[in-house]
JSON list of C-alpha atoms and ligand atoms in Angstrom, two decimals:
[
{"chain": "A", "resi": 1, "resn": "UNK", "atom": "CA", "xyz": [-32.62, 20.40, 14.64]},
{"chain": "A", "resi": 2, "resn": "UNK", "atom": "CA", "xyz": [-29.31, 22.01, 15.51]},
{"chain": "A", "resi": 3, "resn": "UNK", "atom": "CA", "xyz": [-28.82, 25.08, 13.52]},
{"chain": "A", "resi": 4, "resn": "UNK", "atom": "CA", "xyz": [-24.73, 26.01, 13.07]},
{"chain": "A", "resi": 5, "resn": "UNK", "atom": "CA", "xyz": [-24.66, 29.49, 13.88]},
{"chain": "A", "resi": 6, "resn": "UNK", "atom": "CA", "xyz": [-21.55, 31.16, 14.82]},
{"chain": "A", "resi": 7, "resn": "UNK", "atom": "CA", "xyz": [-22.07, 34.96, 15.04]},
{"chain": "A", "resi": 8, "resn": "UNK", "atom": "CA", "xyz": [-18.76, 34.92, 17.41]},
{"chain": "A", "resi": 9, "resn": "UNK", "atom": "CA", "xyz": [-16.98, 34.17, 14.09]},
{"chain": "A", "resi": 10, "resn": "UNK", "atom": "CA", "xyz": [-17.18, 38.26, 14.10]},
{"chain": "A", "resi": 11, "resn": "UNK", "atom": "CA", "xyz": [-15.83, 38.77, 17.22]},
{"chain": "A", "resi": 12, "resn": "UNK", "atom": "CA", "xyz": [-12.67, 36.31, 16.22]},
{"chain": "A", "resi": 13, "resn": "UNK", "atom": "CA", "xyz": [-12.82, 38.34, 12.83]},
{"chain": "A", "resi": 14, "resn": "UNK", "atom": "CA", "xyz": [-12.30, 41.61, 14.50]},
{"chain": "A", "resi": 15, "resn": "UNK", "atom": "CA", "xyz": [-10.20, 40.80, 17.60]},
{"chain": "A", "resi": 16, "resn": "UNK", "atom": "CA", "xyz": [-7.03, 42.25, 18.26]},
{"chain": "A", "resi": 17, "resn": "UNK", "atom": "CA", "xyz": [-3.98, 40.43, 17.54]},
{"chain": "A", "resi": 18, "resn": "UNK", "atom": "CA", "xyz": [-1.94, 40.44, 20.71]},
{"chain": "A", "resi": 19, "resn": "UNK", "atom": "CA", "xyz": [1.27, 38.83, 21.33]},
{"chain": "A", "resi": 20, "resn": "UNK", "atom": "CA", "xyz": [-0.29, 37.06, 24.58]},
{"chain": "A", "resi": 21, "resn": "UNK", "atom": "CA", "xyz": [1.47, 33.63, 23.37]},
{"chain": "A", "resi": 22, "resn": "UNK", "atom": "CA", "xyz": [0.28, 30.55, 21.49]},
{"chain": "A", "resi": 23, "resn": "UNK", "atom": "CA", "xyz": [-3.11, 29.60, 22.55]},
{"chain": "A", "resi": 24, "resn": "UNK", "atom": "CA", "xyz": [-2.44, 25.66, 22.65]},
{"chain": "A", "resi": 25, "resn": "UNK", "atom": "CA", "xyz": [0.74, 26.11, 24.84]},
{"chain": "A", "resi": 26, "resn": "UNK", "atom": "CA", "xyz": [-0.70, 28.66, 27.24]},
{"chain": "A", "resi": 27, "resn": "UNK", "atom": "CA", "xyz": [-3.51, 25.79, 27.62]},
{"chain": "A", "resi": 28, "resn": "UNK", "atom": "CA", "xyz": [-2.07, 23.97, 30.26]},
{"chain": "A", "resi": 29, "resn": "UNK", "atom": "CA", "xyz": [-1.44, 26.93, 32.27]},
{"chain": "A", "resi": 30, "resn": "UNK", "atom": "CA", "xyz": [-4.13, 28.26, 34.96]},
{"chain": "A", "resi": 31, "resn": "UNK", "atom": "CA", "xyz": [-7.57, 27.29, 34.77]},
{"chain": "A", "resi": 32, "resn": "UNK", "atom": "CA", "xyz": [-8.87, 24.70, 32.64]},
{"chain": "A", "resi": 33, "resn": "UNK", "atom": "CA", "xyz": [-12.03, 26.24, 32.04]},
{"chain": "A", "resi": 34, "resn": "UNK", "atom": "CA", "xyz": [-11.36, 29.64, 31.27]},
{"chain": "A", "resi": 35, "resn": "UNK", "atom": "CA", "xyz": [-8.29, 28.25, 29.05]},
{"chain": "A", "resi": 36, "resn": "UNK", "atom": "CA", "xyz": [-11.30, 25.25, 27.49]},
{"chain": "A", "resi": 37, "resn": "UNK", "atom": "CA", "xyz": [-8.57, 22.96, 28.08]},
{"chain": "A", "resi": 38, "resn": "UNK", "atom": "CA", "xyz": [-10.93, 19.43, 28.27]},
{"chain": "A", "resi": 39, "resn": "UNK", "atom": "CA", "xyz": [-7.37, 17.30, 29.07]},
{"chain": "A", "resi": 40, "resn": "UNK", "atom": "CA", "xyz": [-4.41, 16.16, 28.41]},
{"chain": "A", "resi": 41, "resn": "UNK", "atom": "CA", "xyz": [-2.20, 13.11, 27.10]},
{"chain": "A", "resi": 42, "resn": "UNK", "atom": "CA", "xyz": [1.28, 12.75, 27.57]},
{"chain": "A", "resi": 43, "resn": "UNK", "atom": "CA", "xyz": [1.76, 14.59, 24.17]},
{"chain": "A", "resi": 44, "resn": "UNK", "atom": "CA", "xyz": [-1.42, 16.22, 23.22]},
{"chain": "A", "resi": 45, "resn": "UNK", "atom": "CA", "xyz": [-4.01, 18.58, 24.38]},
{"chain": "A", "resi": 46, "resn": "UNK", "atom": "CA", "xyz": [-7.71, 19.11, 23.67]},
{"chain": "A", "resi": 47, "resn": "UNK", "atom": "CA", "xyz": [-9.54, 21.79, 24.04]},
{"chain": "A", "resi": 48, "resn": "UNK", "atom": "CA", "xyz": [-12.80, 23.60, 22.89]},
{"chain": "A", "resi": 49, "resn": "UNK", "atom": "CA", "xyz": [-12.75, 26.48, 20.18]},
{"chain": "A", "resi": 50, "resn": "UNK", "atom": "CA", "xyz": [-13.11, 29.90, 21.20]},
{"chain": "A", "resi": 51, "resn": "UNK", "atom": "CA", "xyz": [-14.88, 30.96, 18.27]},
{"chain": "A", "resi": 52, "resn": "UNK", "atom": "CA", "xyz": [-16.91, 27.82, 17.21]},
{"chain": "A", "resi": 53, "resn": "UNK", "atom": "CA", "xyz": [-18.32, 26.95, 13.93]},
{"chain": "A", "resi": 54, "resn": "UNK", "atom": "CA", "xyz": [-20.85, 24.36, 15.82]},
{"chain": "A", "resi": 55, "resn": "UNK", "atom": "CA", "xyz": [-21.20, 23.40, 19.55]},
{"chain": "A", "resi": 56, "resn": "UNK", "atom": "CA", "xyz": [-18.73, 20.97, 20.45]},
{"chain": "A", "resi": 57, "resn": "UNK", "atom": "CA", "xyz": [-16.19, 22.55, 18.01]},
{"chain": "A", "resi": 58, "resn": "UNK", "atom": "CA", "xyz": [-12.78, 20.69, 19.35]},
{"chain": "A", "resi": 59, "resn": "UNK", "atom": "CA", "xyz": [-9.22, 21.41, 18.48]},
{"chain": "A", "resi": 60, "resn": "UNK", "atom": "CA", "xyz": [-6.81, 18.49, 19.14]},
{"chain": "A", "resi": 61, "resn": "UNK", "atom": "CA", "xyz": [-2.89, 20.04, 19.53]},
{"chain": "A", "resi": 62, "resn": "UNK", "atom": "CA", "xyz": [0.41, 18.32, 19.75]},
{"chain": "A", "resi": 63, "resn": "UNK", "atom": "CA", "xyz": [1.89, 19.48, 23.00]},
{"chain": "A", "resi": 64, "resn": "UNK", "atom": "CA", "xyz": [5.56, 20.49, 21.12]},
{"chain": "A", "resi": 65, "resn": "UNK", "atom": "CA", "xyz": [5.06, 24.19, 19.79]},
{"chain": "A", "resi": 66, "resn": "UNK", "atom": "CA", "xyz": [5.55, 23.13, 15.87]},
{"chain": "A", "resi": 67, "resn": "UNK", "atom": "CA", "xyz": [3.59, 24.29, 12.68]},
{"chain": "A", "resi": 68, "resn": "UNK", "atom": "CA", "xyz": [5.28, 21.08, 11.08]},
{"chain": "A", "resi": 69, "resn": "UNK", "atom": "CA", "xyz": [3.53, 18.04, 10.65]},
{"chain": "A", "resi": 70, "resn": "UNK", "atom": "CA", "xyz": [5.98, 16.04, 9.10]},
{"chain": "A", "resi": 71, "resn": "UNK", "atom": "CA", "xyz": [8.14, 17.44, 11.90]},
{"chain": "A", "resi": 72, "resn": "UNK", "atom": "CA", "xyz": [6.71, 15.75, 14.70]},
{"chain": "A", "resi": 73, "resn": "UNK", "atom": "CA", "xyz": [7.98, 12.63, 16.10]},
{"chain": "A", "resi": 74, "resn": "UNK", "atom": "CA", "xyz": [6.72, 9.37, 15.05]},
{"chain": "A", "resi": 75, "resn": "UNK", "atom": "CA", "xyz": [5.51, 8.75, 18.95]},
{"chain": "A", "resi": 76, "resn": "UNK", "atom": "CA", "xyz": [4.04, 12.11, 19.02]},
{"chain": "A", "resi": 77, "resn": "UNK", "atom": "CA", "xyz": [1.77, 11.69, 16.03]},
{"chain": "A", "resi": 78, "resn": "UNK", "atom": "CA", "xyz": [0.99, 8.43, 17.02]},
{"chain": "A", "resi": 79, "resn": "UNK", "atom": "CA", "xyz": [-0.23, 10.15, 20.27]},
{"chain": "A", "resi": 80, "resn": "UNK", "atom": "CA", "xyz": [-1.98, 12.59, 18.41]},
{"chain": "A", "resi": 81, "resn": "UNK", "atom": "CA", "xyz": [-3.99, 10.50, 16.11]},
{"chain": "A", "resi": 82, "resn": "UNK", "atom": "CA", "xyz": [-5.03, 8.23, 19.34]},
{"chain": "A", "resi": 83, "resn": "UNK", "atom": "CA", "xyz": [-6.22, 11.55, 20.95]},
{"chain": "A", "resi": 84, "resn": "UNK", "atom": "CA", "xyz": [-7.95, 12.36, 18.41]},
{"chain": "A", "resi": 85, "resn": "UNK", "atom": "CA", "xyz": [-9.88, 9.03, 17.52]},
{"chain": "A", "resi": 86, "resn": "UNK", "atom": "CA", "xyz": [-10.65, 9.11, 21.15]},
{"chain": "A", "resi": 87, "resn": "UNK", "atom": "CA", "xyz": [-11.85, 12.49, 20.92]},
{"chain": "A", "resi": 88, "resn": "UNK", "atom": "CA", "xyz": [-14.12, 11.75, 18.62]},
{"chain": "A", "resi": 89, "resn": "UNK", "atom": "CA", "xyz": [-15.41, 9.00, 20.01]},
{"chain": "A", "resi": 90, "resn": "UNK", "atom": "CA", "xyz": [-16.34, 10.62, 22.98]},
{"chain": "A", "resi": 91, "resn": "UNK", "atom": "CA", "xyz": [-18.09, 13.95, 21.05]},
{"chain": "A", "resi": 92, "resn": "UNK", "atom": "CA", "xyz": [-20.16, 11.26, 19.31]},
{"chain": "A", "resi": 93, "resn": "UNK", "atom": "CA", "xyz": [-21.30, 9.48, 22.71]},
{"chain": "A", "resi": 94, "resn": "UNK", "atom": "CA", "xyz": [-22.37, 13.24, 24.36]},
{"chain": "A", "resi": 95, "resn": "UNK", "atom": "CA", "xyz": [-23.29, 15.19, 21.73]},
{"chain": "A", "resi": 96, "resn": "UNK", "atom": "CA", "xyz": [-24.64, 12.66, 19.25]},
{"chain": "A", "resi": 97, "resn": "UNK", "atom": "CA", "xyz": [-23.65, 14.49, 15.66]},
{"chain": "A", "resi": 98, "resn": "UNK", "atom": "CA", "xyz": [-24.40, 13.12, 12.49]},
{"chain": "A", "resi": 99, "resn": "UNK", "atom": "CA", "xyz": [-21.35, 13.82, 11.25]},
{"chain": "A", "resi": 100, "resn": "UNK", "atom": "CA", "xyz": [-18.01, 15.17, 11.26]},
{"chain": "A", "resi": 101, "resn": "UNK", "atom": "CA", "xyz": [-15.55, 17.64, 9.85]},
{"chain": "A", "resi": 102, "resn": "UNK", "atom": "CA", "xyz": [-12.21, 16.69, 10.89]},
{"chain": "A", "resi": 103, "resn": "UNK", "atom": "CA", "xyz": [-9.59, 19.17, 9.27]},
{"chain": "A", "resi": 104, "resn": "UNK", "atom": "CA", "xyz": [-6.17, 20.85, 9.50]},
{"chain": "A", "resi": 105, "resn": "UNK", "atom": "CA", "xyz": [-4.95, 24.25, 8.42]},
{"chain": "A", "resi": 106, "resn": "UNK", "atom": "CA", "xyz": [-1.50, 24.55, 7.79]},
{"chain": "A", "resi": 107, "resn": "UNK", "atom": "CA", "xyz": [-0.07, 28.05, 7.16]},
{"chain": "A", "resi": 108, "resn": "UNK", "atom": "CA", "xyz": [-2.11, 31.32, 7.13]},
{"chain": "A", "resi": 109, "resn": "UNK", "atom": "CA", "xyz": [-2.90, 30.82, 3.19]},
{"chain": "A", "resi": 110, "resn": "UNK", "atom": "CA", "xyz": [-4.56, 27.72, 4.12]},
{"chain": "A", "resi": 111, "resn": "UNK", "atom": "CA", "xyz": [-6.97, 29.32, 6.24]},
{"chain": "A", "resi": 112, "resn": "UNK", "atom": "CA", "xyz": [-4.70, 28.69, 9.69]},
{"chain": "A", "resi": 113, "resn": "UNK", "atom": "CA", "xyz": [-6.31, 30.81, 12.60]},
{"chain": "A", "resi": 114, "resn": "UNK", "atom": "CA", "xyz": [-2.81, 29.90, 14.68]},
{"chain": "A", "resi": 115, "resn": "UNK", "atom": "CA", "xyz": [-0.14, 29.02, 12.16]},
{"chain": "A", "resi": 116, "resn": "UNK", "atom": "CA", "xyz": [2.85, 28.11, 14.64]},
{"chain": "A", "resi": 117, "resn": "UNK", "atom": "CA", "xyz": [1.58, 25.44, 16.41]},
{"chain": "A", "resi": 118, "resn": "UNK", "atom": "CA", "xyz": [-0.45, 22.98, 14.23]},
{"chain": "A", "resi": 119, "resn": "UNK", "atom": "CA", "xyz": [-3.99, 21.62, 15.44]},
{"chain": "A", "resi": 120, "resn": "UNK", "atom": "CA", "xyz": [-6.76, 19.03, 14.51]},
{"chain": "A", "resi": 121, "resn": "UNK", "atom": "CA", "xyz": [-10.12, 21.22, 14.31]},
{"chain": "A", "resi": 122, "resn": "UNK", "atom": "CA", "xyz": [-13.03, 18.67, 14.78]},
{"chain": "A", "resi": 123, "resn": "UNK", "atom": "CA", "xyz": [-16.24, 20.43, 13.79]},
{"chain": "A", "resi": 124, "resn": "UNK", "atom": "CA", "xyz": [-19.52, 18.01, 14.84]},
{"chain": "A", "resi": 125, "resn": "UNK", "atom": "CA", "xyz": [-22.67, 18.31, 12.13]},
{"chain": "A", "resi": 126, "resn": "UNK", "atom": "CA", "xyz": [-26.07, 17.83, 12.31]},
{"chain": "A", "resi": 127, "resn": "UNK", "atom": "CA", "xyz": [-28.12, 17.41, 9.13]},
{"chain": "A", "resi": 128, "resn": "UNK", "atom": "CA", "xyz": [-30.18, 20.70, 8.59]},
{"chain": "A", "resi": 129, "resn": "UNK", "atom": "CA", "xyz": [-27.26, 22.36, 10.16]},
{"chain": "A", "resi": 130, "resn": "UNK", "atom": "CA", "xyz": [-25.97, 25.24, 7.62]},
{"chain": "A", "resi": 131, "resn": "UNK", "atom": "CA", "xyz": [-22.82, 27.31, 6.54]},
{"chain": "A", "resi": 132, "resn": "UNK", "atom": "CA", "xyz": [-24.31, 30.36, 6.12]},
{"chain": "A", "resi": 133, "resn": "UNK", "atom": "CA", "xyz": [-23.14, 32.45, 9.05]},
{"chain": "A", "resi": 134, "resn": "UNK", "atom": "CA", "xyz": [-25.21, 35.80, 9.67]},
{"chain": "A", "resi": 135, "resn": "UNK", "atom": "CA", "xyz": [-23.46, 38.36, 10.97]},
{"chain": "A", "resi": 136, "resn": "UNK", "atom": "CA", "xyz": [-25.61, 40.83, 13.05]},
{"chain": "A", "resi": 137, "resn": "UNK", "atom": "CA", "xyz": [-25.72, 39.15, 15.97]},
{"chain": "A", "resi": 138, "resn": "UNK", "atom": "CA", "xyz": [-25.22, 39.27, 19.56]},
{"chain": "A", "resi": 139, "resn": "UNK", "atom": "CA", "xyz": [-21.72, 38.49, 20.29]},
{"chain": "A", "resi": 140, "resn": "UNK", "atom": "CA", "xyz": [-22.37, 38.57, 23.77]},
{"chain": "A", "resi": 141, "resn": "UNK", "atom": "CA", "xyz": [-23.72, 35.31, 23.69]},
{"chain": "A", "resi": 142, "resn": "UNK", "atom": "CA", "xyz": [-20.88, 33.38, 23.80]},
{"chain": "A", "resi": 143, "resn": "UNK", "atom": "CA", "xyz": [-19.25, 32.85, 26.71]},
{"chain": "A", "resi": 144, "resn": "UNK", "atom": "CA", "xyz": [-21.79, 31.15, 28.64]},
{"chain": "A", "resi": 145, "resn": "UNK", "atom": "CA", "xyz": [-22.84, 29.11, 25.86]},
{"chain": "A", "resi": 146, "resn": "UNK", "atom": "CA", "xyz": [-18.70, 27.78, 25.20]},
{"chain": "A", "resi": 147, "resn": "UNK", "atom": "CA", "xyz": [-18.74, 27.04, 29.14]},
{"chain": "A", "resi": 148, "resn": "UNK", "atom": "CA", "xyz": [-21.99, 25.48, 29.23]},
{"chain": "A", "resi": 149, "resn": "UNK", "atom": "CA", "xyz": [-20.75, 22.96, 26.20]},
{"chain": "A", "resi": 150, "resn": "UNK", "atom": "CA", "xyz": [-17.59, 23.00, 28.01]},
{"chain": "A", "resi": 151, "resn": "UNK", "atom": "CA", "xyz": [-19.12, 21.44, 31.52]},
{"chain": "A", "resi": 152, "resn": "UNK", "atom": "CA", "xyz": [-21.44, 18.82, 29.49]},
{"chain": "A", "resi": 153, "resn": "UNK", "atom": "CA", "xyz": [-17.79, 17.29, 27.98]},
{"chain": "A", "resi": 154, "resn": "UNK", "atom": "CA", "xyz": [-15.88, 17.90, 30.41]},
{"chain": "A", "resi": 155, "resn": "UNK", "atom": "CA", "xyz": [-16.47, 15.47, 32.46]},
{"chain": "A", "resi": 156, "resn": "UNK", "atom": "CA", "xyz": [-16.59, 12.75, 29.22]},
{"chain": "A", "resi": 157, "resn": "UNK", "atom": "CA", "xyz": [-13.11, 13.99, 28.93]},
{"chain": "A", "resi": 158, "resn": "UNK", "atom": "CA", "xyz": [-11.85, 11.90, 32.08]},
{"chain": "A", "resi": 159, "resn": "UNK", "atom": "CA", "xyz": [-9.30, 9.46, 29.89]},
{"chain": "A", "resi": 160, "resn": "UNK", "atom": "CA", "xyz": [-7.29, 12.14, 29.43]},
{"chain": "A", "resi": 161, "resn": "UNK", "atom": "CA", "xyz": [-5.11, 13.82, 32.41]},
{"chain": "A", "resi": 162, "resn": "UNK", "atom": "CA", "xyz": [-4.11, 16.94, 33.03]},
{"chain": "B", "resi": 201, "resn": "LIG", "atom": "ZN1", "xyz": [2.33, 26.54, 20.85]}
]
C-alpha cells in the first residue's frame, strides 16, 4: 500500500518567495533533471512537482506564460489536452495508480501555488492512500526521492521532445 505523505508540503509552506522567474518557463532552461522537466511538445511542458502530494505528482503547462485559460489558442489547448491524456497514460503504465486527481487552480484564491502561468496538476492515488499530511517530518527527504521518481518516468517520457 502506498501511503500519500508529503511532509515537503512544509518546506513549500515556508519557502521564501523569490522573484527567480516562473517555474514552468524557466523549465526548459538548463538541466532537465534538476528543473524535473520530463519533456516537451511543441506547446507544452511536463514536469514533476517540487513539493508532491503523491509520487508521480505531474504538472502539465502550456508553454505561453498565461494565467488565462480561455486565453490560449485553440491549437495550444488542443496541444495541451493531448499532452496531458498522454501524460496520463503513461503515469498509469509506470506507476500503476488506482486513480487520479486531475485539477487546475486558477488564481491564488483558488488555491494556485503559481498564478501567472496556468498548469494541469495530475496527482496519481492509490486506495489506502490518505490526505492527512503530518507535519513533523524530515524535509530532508525529498530530493532524492523527487529524482528517484523522476529517473523511473523519465525515460517513459520519450514521446515528448525537448
Ligand atoms: Zn511562465
Amino acid at each position: 500500500m502506498q501511503v500519500l505523505w508529503a511532509p515537503w508540503r512544509m518546506a513549500y509552506i515556508g519557502a521564501e518567495k523569490t522573484d527567480a522567474g516562473c517555474i514552468f518557463c524557466r523549465a526548459l532552461e538548463g538541466d532537465p533533471r534538476d528543473r524535473l522537466l520530463l519533456g516537451a511538445s511543441a506547446a507544452s511542458i511536463v514536469m514533476l512537482n517540487r513539493y508532491p502530494y503523491a509520487s508521480g505528482h505531474l504538472m502539465v503547462a502550456p508553454r505561453r506564460h498565461t494565467a488565462s485559460l480561455p486565453d490560449l489558442p485553440a491549437d495550444e489547448h488542443a496541444d495541451l489536452a493531448e499532452t496531458l491524456r498522454r501524460a496520463l497514460r503513461t503515469l498509469d503504465r509506470v506507476l500503476h495508480p488506482e486513480g487520479c486527481n486531475l485539477g487546475m487552480n486558477l488564481g491564488t484564491c483558488a488555491g494556485a501555488g503559481v498564478r501567472d502561468h496556468l498548469h494541469w496538476h495530475i496527482v496519481p492515488r492509490w486506495s489506502g492512500d490518505t490526505n492527512f499530511m503530518p507535519v513533523m517530518a524530515d524535509v530532508r527527504v525529498m530530493p532524492e526521492h523527487l529524482l528517484a521518481t523522476y529517473d523511473r518516468l523519465r525515460p517513459a517520457f520519450d514521446w515528448l521532445t525537448r
